[in-house]
Every structure is written in C-alpha cells, then in structure tokens.
Tab-separated table of C-alpha atoms and ligand atoms in Angstrom:
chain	number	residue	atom	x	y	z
A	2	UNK	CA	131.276	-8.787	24.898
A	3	UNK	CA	133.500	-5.638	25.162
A	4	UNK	CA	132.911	-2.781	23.058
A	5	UNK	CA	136.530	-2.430	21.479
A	6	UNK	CA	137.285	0.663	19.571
A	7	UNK	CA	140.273	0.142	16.884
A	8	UNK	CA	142.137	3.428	16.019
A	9	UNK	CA	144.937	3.019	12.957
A	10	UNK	CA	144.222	-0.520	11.736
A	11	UNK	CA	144.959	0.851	7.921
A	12	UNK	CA	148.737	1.233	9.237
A	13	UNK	CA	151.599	-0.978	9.393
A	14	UNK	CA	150.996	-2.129	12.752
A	15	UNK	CA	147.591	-1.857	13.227
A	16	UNK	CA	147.126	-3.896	9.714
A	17	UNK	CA	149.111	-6.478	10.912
A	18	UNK	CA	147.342	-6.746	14.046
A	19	UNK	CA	144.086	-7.189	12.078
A	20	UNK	CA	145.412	-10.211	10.513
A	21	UNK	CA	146.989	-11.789	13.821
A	22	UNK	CA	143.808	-11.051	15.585
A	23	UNK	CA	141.867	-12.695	12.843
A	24	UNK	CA	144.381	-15.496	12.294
A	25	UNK	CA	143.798	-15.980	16.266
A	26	UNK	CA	139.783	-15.294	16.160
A	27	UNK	CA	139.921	-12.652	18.238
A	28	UNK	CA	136.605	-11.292	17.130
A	29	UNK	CA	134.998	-13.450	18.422
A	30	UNK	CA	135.565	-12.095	21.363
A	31	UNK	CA	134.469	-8.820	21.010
A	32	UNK	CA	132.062	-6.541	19.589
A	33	UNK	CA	134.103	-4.523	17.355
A	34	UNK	CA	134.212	-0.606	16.230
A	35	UNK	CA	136.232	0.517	13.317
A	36	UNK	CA	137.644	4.071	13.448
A	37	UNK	CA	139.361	6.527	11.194
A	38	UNK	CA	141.285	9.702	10.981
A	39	UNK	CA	140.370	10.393	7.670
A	40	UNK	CA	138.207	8.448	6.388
A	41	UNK	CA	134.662	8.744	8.621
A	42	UNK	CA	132.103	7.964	6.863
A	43	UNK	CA	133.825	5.869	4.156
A	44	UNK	CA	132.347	1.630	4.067
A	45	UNK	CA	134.546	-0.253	6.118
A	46	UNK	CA	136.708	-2.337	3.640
A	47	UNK	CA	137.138	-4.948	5.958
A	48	UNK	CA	135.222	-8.019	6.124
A	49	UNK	CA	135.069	-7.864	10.274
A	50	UNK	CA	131.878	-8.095	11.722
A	51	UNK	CA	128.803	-5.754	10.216
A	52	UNK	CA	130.624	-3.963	9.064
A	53	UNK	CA	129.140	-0.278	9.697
A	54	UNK	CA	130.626	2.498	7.871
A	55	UNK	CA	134.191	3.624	9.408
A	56	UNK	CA	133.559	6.422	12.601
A	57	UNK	CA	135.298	9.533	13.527
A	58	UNK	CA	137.993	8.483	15.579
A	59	UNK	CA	138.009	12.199	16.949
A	60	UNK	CA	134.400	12.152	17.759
A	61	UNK	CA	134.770	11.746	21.661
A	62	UNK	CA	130.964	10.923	22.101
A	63	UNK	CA	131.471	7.371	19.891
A	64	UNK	CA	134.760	6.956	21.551
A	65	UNK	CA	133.306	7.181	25.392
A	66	UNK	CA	130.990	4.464	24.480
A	67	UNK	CA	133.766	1.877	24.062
A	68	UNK	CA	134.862	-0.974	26.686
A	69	UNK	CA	138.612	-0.505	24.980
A	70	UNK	CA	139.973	1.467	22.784
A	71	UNK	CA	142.990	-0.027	20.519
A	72	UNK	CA	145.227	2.783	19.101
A	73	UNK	CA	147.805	2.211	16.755
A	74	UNK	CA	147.461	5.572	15.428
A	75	UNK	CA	150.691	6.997	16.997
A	76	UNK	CA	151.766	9.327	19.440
A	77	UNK	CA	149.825	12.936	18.054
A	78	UNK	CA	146.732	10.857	18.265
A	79	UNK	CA	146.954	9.612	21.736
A	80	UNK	CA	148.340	12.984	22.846
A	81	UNK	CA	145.534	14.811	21.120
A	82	UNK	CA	142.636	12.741	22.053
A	83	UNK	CA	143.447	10.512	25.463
A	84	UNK	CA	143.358	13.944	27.784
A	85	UNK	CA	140.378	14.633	26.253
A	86	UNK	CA	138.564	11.423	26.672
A	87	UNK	CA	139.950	10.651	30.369
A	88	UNK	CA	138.611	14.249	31.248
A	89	UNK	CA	135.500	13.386	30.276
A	90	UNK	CA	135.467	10.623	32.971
A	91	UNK	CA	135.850	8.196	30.342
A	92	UNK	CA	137.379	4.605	32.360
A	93	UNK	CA	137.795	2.348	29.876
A	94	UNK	CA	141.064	0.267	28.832
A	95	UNK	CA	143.315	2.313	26.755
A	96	UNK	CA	145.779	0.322	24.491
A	97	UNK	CA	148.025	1.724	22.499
A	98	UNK	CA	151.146	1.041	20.308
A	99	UNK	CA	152.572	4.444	20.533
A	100	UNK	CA	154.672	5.911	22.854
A	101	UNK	CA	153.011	9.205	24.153
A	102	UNK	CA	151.642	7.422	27.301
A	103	UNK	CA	154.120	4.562	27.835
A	104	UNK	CA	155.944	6.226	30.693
A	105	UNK	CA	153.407	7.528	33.083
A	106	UNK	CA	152.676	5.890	36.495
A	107	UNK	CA	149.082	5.126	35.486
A	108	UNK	CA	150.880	2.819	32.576
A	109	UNK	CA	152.191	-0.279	32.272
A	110	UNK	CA	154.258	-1.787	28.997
A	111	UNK	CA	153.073	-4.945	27.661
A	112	UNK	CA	155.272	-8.072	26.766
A	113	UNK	CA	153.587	-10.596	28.747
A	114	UNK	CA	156.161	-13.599	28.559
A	115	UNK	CA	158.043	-11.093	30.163
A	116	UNK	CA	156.182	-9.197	32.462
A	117	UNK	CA	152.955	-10.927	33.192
A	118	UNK	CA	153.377	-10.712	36.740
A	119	UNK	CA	153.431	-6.841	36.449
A	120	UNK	CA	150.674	-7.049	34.015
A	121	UNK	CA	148.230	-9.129	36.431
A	122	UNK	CA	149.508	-6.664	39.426
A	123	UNK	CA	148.451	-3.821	37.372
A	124	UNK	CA	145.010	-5.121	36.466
A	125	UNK	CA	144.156	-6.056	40.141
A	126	UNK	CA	145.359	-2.395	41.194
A	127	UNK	CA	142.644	-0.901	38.717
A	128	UNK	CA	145.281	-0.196	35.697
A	129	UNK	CA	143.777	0.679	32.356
A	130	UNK	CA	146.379	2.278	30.390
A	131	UNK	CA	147.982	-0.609	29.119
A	132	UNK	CA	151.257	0.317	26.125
A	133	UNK	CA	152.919	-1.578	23.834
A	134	UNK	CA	156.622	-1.187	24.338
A	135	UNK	CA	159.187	-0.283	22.026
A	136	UNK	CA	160.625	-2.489	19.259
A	137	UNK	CA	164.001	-2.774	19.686
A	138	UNK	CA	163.366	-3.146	23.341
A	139	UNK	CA	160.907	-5.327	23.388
A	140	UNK	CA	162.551	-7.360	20.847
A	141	UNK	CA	165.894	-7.615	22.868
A	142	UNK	CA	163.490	-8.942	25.732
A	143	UNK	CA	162.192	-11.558	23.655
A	144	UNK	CA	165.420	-12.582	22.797
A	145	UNK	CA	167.442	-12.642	25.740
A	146	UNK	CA	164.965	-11.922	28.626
A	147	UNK	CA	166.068	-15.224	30.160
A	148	UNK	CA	168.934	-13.284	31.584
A	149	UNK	CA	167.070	-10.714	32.727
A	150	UNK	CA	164.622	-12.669	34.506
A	151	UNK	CA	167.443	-14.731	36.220
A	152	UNK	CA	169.313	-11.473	37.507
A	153	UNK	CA	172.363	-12.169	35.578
A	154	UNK	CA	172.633	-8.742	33.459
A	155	UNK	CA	175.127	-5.703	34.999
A	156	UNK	CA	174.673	-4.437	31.986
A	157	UNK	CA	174.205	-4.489	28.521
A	158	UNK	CA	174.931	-2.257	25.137
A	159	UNK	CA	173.210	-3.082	22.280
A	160	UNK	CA	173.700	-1.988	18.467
A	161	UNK	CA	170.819	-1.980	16.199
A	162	UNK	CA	170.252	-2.401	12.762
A	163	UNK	CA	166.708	-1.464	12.059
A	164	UNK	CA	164.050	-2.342	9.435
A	165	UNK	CA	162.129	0.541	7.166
A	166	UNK	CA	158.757	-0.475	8.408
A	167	UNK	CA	159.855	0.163	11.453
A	168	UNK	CA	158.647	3.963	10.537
A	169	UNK	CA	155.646	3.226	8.928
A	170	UNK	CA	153.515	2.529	5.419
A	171	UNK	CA	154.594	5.168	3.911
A	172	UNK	CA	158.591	4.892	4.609
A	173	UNK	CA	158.299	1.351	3.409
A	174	UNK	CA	157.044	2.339	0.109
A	175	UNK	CA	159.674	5.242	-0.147
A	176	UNK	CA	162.447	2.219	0.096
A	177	UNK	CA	160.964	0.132	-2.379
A	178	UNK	CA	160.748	3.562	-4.559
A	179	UNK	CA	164.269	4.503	-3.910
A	180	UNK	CA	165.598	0.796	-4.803
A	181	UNK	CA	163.709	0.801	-8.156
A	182	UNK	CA	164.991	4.311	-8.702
A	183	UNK	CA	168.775	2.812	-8.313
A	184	UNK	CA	168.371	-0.241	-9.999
A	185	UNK	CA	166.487	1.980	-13.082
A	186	UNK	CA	169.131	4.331	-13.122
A	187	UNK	CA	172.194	1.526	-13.996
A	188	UNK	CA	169.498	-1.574	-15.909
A	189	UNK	CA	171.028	-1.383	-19.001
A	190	UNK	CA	174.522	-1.817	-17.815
A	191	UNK	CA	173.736	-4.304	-15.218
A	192	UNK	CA	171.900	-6.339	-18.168
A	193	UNK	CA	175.998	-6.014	-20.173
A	194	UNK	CA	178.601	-8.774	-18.035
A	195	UNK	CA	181.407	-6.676	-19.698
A	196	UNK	CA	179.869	-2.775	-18.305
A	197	UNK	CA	182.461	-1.181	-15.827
A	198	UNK	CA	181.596	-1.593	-12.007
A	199	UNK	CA	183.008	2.045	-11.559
A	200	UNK	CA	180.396	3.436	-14.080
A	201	UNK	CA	177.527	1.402	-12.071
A	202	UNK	CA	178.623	3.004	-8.736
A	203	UNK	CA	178.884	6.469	-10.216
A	204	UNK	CA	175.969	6.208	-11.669
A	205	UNK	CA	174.079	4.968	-9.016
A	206	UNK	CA	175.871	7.410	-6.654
A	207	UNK	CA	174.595	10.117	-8.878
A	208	UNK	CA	170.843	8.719	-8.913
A	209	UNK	CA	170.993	8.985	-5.143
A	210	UNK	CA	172.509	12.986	-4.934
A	211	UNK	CA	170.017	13.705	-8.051
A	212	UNK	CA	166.993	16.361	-7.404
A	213	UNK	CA	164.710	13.899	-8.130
A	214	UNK	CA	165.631	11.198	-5.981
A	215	UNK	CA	162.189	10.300	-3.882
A	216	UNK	CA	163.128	11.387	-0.130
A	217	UNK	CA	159.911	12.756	1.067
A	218	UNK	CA	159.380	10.738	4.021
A	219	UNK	CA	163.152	10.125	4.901
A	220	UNK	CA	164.854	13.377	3.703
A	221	UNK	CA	167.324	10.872	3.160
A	222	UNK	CA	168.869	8.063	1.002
A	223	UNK	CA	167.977	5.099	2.712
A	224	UNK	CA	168.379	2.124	0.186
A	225	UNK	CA	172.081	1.528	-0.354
A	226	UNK	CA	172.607	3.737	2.430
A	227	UNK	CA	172.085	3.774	6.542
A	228	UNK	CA	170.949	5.922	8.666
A	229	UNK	CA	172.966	6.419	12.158
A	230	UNK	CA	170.065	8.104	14.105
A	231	UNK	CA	166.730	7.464	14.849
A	232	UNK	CA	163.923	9.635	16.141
A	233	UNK	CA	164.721	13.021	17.689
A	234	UNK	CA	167.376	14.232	19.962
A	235	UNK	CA	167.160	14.044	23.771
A	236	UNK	CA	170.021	16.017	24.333
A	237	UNK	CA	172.192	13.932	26.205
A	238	UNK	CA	173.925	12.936	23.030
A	239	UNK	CA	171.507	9.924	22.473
A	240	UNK	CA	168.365	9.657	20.277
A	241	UNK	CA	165.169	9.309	21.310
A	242	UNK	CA	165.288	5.413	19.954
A	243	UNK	CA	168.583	5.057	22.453
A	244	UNK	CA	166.675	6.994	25.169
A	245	UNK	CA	164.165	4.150	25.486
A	246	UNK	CA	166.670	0.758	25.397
A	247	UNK	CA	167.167	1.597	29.757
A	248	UNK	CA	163.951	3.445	30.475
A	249	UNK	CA	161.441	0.883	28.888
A	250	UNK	CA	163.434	-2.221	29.568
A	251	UNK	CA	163.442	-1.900	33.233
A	252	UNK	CA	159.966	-0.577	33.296
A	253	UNK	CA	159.048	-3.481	31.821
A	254	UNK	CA	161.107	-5.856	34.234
A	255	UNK	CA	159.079	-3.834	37.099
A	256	UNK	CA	162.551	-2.342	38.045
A	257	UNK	CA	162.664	1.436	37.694
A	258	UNK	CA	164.136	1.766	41.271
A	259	UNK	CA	167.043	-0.824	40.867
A	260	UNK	CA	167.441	-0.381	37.485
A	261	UNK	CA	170.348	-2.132	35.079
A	262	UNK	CA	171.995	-0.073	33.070
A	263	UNK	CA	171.694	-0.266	29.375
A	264	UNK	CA	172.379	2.010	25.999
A	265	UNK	CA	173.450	1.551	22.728
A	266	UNK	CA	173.610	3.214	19.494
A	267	UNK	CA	170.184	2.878	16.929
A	268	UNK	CA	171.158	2.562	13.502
A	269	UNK	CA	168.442	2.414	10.429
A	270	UNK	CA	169.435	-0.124	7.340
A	271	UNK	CA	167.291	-0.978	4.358
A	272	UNK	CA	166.053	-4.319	5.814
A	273	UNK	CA	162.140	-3.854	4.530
A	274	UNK	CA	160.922	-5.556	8.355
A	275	UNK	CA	162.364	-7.359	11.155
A	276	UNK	CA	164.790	-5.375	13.858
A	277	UNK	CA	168.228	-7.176	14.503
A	278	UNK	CA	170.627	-6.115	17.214
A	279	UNK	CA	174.267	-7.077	18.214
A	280	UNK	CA	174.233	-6.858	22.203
A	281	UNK	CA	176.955	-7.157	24.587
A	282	UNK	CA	176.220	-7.914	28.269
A	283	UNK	CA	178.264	-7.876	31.142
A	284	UNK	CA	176.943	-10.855	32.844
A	285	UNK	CA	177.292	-10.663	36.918
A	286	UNK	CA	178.787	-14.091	37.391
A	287	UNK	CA	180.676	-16.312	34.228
A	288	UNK	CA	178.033	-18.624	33.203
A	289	UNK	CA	178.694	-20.953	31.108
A	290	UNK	CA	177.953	-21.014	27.532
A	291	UNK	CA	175.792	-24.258	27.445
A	292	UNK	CA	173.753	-22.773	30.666
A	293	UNK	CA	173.397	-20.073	28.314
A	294	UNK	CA	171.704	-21.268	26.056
A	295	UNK	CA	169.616	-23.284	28.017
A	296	UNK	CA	168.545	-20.089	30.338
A	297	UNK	CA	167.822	-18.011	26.438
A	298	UNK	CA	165.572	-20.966	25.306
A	299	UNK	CA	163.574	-20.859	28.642
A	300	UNK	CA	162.701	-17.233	27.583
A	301	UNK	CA	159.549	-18.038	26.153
A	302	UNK	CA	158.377	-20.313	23.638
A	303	UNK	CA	158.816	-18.184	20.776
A	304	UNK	CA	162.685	-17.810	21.331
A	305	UNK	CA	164.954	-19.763	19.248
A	306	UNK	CA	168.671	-20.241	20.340
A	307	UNK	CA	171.009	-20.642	16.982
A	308	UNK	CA	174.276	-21.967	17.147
A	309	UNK	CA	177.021	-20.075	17.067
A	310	UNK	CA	177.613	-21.400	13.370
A	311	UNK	CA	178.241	-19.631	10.193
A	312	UNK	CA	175.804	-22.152	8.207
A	313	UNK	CA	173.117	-21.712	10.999
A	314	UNK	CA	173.641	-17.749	11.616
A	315	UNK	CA	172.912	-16.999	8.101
A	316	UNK	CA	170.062	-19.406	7.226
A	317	UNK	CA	168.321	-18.531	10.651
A	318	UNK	CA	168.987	-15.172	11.917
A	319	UNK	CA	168.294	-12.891	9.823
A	320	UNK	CA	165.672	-10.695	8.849
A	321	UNK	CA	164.679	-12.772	6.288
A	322	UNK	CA	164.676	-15.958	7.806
A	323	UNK	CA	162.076	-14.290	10.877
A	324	UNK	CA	160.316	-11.684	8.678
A	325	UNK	CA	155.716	-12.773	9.078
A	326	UNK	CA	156.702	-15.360	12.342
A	327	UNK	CA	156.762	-14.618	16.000
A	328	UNK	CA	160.099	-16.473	16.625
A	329	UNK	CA	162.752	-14.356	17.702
A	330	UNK	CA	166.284	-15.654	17.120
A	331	UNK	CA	169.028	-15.478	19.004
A	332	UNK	CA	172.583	-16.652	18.096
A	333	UNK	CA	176.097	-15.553	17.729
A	334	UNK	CA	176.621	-16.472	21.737
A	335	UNK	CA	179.987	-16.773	22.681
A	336	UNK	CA	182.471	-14.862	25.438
A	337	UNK	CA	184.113	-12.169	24.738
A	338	UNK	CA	187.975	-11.594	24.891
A	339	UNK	CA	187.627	-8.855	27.393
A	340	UNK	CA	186.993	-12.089	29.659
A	341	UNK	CA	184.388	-14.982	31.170
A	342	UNK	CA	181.678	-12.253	32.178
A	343	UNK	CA	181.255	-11.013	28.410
A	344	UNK	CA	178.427	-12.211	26.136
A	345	UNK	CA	178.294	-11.401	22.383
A	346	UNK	CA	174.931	-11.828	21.022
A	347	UNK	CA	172.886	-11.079	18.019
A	348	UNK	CA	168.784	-11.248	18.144
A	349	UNK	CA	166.296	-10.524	15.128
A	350	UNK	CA	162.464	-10.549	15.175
A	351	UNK	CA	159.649	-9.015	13.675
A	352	UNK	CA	158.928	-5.941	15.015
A	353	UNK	CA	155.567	-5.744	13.465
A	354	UNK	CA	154.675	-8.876	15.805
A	355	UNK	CA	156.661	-9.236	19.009
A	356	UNK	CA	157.871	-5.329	18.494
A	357	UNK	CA	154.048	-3.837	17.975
A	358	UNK	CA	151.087	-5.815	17.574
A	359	UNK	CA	151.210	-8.912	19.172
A	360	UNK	CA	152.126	-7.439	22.922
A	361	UNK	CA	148.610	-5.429	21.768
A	362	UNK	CA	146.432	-8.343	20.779
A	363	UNK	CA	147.399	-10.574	23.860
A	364	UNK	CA	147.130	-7.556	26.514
A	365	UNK	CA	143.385	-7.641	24.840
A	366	UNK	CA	142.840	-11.471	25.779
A	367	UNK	CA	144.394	-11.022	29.074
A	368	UNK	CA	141.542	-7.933	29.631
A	369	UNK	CA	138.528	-9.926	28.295
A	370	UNK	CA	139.431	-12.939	30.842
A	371	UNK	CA	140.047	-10.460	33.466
A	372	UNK	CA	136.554	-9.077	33.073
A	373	UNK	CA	134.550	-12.233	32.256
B	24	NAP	P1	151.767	4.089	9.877
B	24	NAP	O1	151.966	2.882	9.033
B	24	NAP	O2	152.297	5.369	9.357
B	24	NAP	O3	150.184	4.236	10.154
B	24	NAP	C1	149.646	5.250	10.990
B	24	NAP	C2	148.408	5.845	10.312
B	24	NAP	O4	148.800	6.584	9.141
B	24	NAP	C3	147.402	4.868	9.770
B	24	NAP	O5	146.583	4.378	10.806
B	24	NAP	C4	146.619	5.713	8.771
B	24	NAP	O6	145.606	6.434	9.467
B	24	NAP	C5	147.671	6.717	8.280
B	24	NAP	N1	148.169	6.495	6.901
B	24	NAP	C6	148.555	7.505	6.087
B	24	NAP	N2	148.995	7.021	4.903
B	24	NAP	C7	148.870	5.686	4.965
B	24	NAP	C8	149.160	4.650	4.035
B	24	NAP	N3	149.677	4.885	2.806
B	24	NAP	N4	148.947	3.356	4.406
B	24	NAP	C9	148.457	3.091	5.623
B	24	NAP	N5	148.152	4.046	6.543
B	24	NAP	C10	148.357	5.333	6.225
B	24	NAP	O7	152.410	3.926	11.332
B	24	NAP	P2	152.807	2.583	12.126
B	24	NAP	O8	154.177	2.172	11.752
B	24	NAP	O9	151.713	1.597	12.037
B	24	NAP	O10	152.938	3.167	13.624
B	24	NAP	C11	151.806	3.455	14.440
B	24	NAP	C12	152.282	3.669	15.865
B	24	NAP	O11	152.892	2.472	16.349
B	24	NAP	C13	153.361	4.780	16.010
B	24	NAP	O12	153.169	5.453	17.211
B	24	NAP	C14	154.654	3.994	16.064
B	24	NAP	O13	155.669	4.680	16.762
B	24	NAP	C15	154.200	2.760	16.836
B	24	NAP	N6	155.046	1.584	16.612
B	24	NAP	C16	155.393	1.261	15.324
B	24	NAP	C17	156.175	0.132	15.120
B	24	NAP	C18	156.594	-0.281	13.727
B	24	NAP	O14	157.417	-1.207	13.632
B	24	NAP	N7	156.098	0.344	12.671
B	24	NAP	C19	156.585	-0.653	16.213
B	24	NAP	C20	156.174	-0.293	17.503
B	24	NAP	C21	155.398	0.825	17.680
B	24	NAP	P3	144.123	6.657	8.892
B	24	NAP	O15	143.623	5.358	8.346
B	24	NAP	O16	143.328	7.126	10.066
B	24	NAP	O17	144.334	7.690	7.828
C-alpha cells in the first residue's frame, strides 16, 4: 500500500476530502500519515487508521518517506516546502489543491471526466505533480465541458458569483459572524410587524460601517454585501481569480498552444458554499438547443441539464439545491439575441467537491491502480 502523506485535512477542503475519501473507503487503500502545521505532536482526532500522534508537516525527513503526499494546505505551504523536498531527490506523487504549482510543465490539473486522457498521458510520461484546478474553472468544466470536448466553444465569458468557503474556515465563520451581527443589531424591530423598514436599513447599514463590525479575515462587509474582486491583481486589469478562467481551462483541455479564449469578471456573494456562474459562449456553428442539451448531459455523469424554467431554475440550480452533492447543474440555456451562435448559461456546484477535493481523491485512485 502507498505511504500517503495528508497535509491540511483540518481545512475546508482537506476536511471535506476526509469525509469523501471515507464515504468512498479510500483508506483502505492506503497506509495513511496525518500531518500538521501546527499541531505536531498533538493525538490525531481522527478515527483513521492507528492513529499515531499528528507529524510535522515541515519535517522533510517524515515527508521523504511518503509514496504521496496530499496537500491541501495552500499555496505558502507548497511554495515553502515542495523545492525543498524535490531537492532532496524526493520522487514521489505530489498532490495538491493549491495553486503554487498548477502551471509548471512538470504539472498537470486534475478533472478527470474531463481530462483523463491527459491525465493517463502524464502518468505514462513519468508525471508526479499532479494539481487540483481551480473552482470556478473546474466547475464551468463540469458543467458545460461537453462543448468543449466537442470543439464547439470560440469563446466564452463567464460571470461568477462565488461562495464564502470558497476562501477558507475561517472566512466562513466571519460570514456567519457578520450575519448574526446584522440580524442582532435590528431583532427587536424585526420581532414589531408595524417597525419602519427605513429604520431597519439604517440601522443595519450602521452595524456594517460600525468599528466593531467583525472584518478580520475579509477587511470587508461581506454579508448583505458583495465583493467585485477576488484574489490579487495581475495587472492587466483582471484578478488573479479572472487570470485563471483561460490559463487553467485550456491547460486542462491539453490545449495551451491552440487555446480558446475565455475571461470574465469574479464576483464574491454571501452564498456560505457552492460557486454559480452566468456564462456566455460564442458557439462556432448554431447548434441547436435540444443538441444542446443532449451534448451538456453527455459531460459526465454528475452533470444535470435543467430546463430553462422558472419553477425548475430555482428549485434546482442554486447553491442550495447542489450545496454536500457532486451534481453540477446547468440550466438557463437558451440563444441569445445577438443571434443563433450565442448561448446563455448558468452552472452551480460545490466547489468543495468538484471545485477542490474530489479532482484530489480520484487523481489518488487513478495513482494506486497505476502502480498496482
Ligand atoms: P483553510 O480552510 O483556510 O485551511 C487551510 C489550513 O488552515 C488548514 O489546513 C489548517 O492548517 C489551518 N487553519 C487555521 N485555522 C483553521 C480553522 N479555524 N479551521 C480549520 N483549519 C484552520 O483553506 P482551504 O479553503 O481548505 O484551502 C486550502 C487550499 O485549497 C488553498 O490553496 C486554496 O486556494 C485551495 N482551494 C480552496 C478551495 C475552496 O473552495 N476553499 C477550492 C479549490 C482550491 P493546520 O491544521 O496545519 O493548522
């Protein structure tokens, strides 16, 4: 069995790879190791295996020991420790769900009812690095890869409206925190039918501008609020989280020298999980709307085509509807009025599971039957 290391399983993603990989019996599989940034030492909590007390996951001797490493740490981690570990001579499969790596020649992104053709090439050429792609991209992959993999995209534009765990444990809390705050600051008006609405709204306006309003992890108001940028600047005029949508996708789709040309504008809202995105796509021929649908549902088997129903839209694609499942809708098809080649489309998953952690636990299995 494979001695796999796991970085960052305390996190958001790495906790809910835990429970898919246990929910799957994935540890069966392996002989697990359970590391920690800051907490070596300290009794595992989970009940995983035997359970040995939690190792440094900055001691390089324990790491260099392990078959596969699984990092869900994030980006300082892997940039901190993978040089390191590689320089030792250190060949072992690297996964990770950050992004530090996820653009190097020596990597390949993950989404395997996408790309498992690239994924099998890569692991017959000796690959080892092997990333988890982002979200939003990912997602939009899952959603309407069908199109992609049948060469019918000239391009596409996506806007997103993403979820608060999309940044982490600790910016999910903040949320929760900051709606409690609100809903604390106006309770005893909200509990009076005959209290003005313009006395709610300034008072809740002033809760939100108010000294004490939590905002450590944000440095903003997220909850009745959005955020219209995510992740740093590039300097192009996009962020980071824009950056990505073009570069990732066709690295994915094993097309970085005939690439299709995508952007976009990233947008955080208060969902608590699950990405959704409106996308438009210049399609290269008019297809029609029932082959459509038909091409999106071939995607994989975790896609779900909605109709293009107000009933159906909001009982099944939302973020509520797909928040703890690995189906990613898919609805709101329809042409556009700027003419036959036009698609309007809006997609949802979880980006905990198609967005982060499952891409992670599958490229695993894929590894263990490639070695067996
Ligand atoms: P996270 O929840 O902030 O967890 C990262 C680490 O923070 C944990 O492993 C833990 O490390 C530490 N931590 C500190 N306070 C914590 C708390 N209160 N609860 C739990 N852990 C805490 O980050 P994440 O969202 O899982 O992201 C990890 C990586 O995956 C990042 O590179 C991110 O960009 C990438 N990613 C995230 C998503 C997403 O939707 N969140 C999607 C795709 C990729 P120790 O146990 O060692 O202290």
């Amino acid at each position: 069995m494979l001695k796999t290391g796991l970085i960052g399983w305390r996190g958001m993603v790495g906790s809910v790879l835990i429970e898919r990989m246990l929910s799957e019996n994935n540890f069966r599989l392996i002989h697990p190791y359970f590391f920690s940034t800051s907490q070596a030492g300290s009794p595992n909590p989970l009940d995983i295996s035997d359970r040995q007390p939690l190792m440094d996951a900055f001691d390089l001797s324990c790491l260099r020991g392990m078959d596969v490493i699984i990092s869900c740490q994030g980006s300082g981690y892997t940039k901190q420790v993978y040089p390191e570990l590689r320089g030792l001579g250190w060949a072992g499969y690297w996964i990770d769900a950050a992004s530090a790596l996820r653009s190097n020649n020596d990597a390949i992104i993950v989404l395997d009812p996408i790309n498992r053709s690239v994924i099998d090439g890569g692991l017959e050429s000796g690959i080892k690095n092997f990333i988890g792609g982002n979200c939003t991209v990912s997602l939009m992959l899952m959603g309407l890869g069908g199109l992609f993999k049948e060469d019918l995209v000239e391009w596409a534009s996506s806007m997103t409206y993403q979820a608060a765990s999309g940044a982490g444990s600790n910016n999910m809390r903040e949320l929760i925190t900051q709606m409690g705050r609100l809903e604390g600051s106006v309770s005893d008006l909200l509990n009076d039918p005959k209290s003005s609405i313009l006395e709610i709204d300034r008072l809740t306006r002033e809760c939100v501008a108010s000294d004490t309003f939590p905002m450590t992890e944000w440095n903003q108001p997220l909850a009745g609020n959005l955020l219209p940028w995510i992740d740093s600047e590039v300097g192009n005029g996009q962020s980071r989280e824009e950056y990505k949508n073009q570069a990732e996708t066709n690295k994915i789709l094993g097309r970085c020298n005939n690439p299709i040309a995508l952007d976009g504008l990233c947008v955080r809202v208060g969902a608590m999980r699950s990405h959704s995105q409106a996308v438009t796509l210049k399609l290269r021929q008019d297809v029609p709307l029932d082959d459509v649908h038909v091409i999106l549902a071939n995607t994989s088997v975790w896609t779900r085509v909605v109709q293009n129903k107000k009933d159906a839209s909001l009982a099944e694609l939302t973020p509520a509807a797909v928040s703890g499942t690995l189906q990613v809708a898919v609805g709101r098809l329809r042409k556009m009025n700027m003419g036959g080649q036009y698609l309007s489309a809006f997609t949802v998953g979880d980006q905990l599971l198609w967005g982060a952690a499952e891409p992670l636990r599958r490229i695993l299995e894929i590894i263990i039957e490639f070695e067996s």
